[in-house]
């Protein structure tokens, strides 16, 4: 808990484009969206970085979302989604700000977006509460 508001960003620079929790869809009236994390748009070629020291518990290929890296930090898990060129594997010990891989850039929209989640075991956390202000 003492790290709330102090964790480094998972990218060198970026803008939060989709917030945590349940909210109105930005375009479709009457439709709500539930986001278990936040989406950060950054520059093409940007790298995803570990938020804190931990151990890689899984690297998963998800259709339509490229690779997802899950890191365990004691009672907490961080999830990094939409990564290519993954640089870590299950069982690796990672340090804060260590590169996990490259954030995928969509070829059609030219958007480079990282999805990130923080969990305390099965309880979703709002990543914005944990990240330091850029």
Tab-separated table of C-alpha atoms in Angstrom:
chain	number	residue	atom	x	y	z
A	1	UNK	CA	0.000	0.000	0.000
A	2	UNK	CA	2.909	2.377	0.626
A	3	UNK	CA	3.630	2.298	-3.125
A	4	UNK	CA	0.240	3.795	-4.077
A	5	UNK	CA	0.830	6.786	-6.342
A	6	UNK	CA	4.558	6.018	-6.570
A	7	UNK	CA	4.932	3.327	-9.233
A	8	UNK	CA	6.636	4.292	-12.493
A	9	UNK	CA	4.619	4.289	-15.690
A	10	UNK	CA	4.708	1.076	-17.755
A	11	UNK	CA	5.826	3.156	-20.760
A	12	UNK	CA	8.263	6.032	-20.981
A	13	UNK	CA	5.467	8.363	-22.061
A	14	UNK	CA	1.807	8.003	-22.807
A	15	UNK	CA	-1.754	9.167	-22.336
A	16	UNK	CA	-4.553	7.254	-20.615
A	17	UNK	CA	-7.292	6.832	-23.215
A	18	UNK	CA	-9.565	4.357	-21.433
A	19	UNK	CA	-10.136	4.542	-17.689
A	20	UNK	CA	-10.729	1.842	-15.070
A	21	UNK	CA	-14.177	0.640	-14.080
A	22	UNK	CA	-17.664	0.867	-15.534
A	23	UNK	CA	-18.480	3.932	-17.635
A	24	UNK	CA	-20.396	5.052	-20.711
A	25	UNK	CA	-19.088	3.977	-24.096
A	26	UNK	CA	-17.498	7.062	-25.714
A	27	UNK	CA	-19.559	6.703	-28.935
A	28	UNK	CA	-22.453	4.280	-28.446
A	29	UNK	CA	-25.301	5.862	-26.455
A	30	UNK	CA	-26.702	3.767	-23.599
A	31	UNK	CA	-23.828	1.264	-23.749
A	32	UNK	CA	-21.559	0.828	-20.753
A	33	UNK	CA	-18.017	-0.498	-20.826
A	34	UNK	CA	-16.227	-2.302	-18.000
A	35	UNK	CA	-12.458	-2.012	-18.017
A	36	UNK	CA	-10.456	-4.106	-15.532
A	37	UNK	CA	-7.499	-1.792	-16.047
A	38	UNK	CA	-6.489	1.229	-18.102
A	39	UNK	CA	-5.394	1.713	-21.699
A	40	UNK	CA	-2.359	3.872	-22.405
A	41	UNK	CA	-1.618	5.158	-25.904
A	42	UNK	CA	2.041	5.832	-26.593
A	43	UNK	CA	4.466	6.230	-29.491
A	44	UNK	CA	5.231	3.559	-32.071
A	45	UNK	CA	8.083	1.295	-30.963
A	46	UNK	CA	7.562	2.070	-27.261
A	47	UNK	CA	8.471	-0.606	-24.741
A	48	UNK	CA	6.338	-2.004	-21.945
A	49	UNK	CA	8.133	-1.886	-18.592
A	50	UNK	CA	7.574	-3.658	-15.274
A	51	UNK	CA	5.876	-1.505	-12.638
A	52	UNK	CA	7.711	-3.187	-9.759
A	53	UNK	CA	10.161	-5.981	-8.927
A	54	UNK	CA	8.583	-9.413	-9.284
A	55	UNK	CA	8.533	-12.807	-10.980
A	56	UNK	CA	6.924	-13.508	-14.365
A	57	UNK	CA	4.101	-15.952	-13.661
A	58	UNK	CA	2.755	-16.242	-17.224
A	59	UNK	CA	3.305	-15.157	-20.795
A	60	UNK	CA	0.157	-15.843	-22.808
A	61	UNK	CA	-0.694	-15.383	-26.482
A	62	UNK	CA	-4.254	-14.038	-26.751
A	63	UNK	CA	-5.905	-13.881	-30.162
A	64	UNK	CA	-6.418	-10.234	-31.078
A	65	UNK	CA	-4.386	-8.961	-28.110
A	66	UNK	CA	-0.913	-10.273	-28.995
A	67	UNK	CA	0.993	-11.314	-25.861
A	68	UNK	CA	0.064	-10.752	-22.237
A	69	UNK	CA	2.703	-10.785	-19.494
A	70	UNK	CA	1.599	-11.379	-15.894
A	71	UNK	CA	4.022	-10.577	-13.065
A	72	UNK	CA	3.574	-11.554	-9.414
A	73	UNK	CA	4.683	-9.112	-6.730
A	74	UNK	CA	3.807	-10.864	-3.455
A	75	UNK	CA	0.006	-10.536	-3.028
A	76	UNK	CA	-0.226	-8.378	-6.160
A	77	UNK	CA	-0.291	-9.155	-9.880
A	78	UNK	CA	0.349	-6.769	-12.752
A	79	UNK	CA	-0.951	-7.572	-16.228
A	80	UNK	CA	0.509	-6.052	-19.424
A	81	UNK	CA	-1.437	-6.727	-22.619
A	82	UNK	CA	-0.801	-6.069	-26.338
A	83	UNK	CA	2.933	-6.812	-26.378
A	84	UNK	CA	5.069	-8.190	-29.195
A	85	UNK	CA	8.757	-9.187	-29.143
A	86	UNK	CA	8.417	-10.378	-25.542
A	87	UNK	CA	11.770	-10.242	-23.700
A	88	UNK	CA	10.806	-12.276	-20.596
A	89	UNK	CA	9.580	-15.795	-19.882
A	90	UNK	CA	7.777	-17.613	-17.081
A	91	UNK	CA	9.946	-17.778	-13.960
A	92	UNK	CA	12.119	-14.751	-14.816
A	93	UNK	CA	12.817	-12.310	-11.996
A	94	UNK	CA	12.229	-8.756	-13.224
A	95	UNK	CA	13.246	-5.404	-11.811
A	96	UNK	CA	11.236	-2.188	-11.786
A	97	UNK	CA	11.263	-0.499	-15.242
A	98	UNK	CA	12.727	-3.631	-16.895
A	99	UNK	CA	11.611	-3.995	-20.529
A	100	UNK	CA	8.996	-6.722	-21.026
A	101	UNK	CA	8.628	-6.283	-24.781
A	102	UNK	CA	7.450	-3.878	-27.473
A	103	UNK	CA	3.922	-2.460	-27.422
A	104	UNK	CA	2.079	-3.450	-30.588
A	105	UNK	CA	1.121	-0.754	-33.095
A	106	UNK	CA	-2.111	-1.460	-34.975
A	107	UNK	CA	-1.327	-1.339	-38.707
A	108	UNK	CA	-4.766	0.021	-39.661
A	109	UNK	CA	-5.191	2.741	-37.013
A	110	UNK	CA	-1.487	3.367	-36.331
A	111	UNK	CA	-2.331	3.365	-32.589
A	112	UNK	CA	0.178	1.961	-30.095
A	113	UNK	CA	-1.830	0.958	-27.020
A	114	UNK	CA	-0.865	-0.888	-23.833
A	115	UNK	CA	-3.561	-2.341	-21.587
A	116	UNK	CA	-2.497	-2.677	-17.956
A	117	UNK	CA	-4.200	-4.158	-14.899
A	118	UNK	CA	-3.269	-4.395	-11.221
A	119	UNK	CA	-4.838	-7.041	-8.984
A	120	UNK	CA	-4.512	-7.752	-5.266
A	121	UNK	CA	-5.125	-11.498	-5.654
A	122	UNK	CA	-8.710	-11.533	-7.094
A	123	UNK	CA	-9.504	-7.878	-6.307
A	124	UNK	CA	-9.196	-5.426	-9.214
A	125	UNK	CA	-7.277	-2.230	-8.467
A	126	UNK	CA	-7.429	1.068	-10.323
A	127	UNK	CA	-3.943	1.424	-11.892
A	128	UNK	CA	-4.310	5.217	-11.894
A	129	UNK	CA	-4.242	5.120	-8.079
A	130	UNK	CA	-0.882	3.344	-8.179
A	131	UNK	CA	0.969	5.181	-10.940
A	132	UNK	CA	2.976	8.299	-10.239
A	133	UNK	CA	1.825	11.428	-12.045
A	134	UNK	CA	3.726	11.963	-15.322
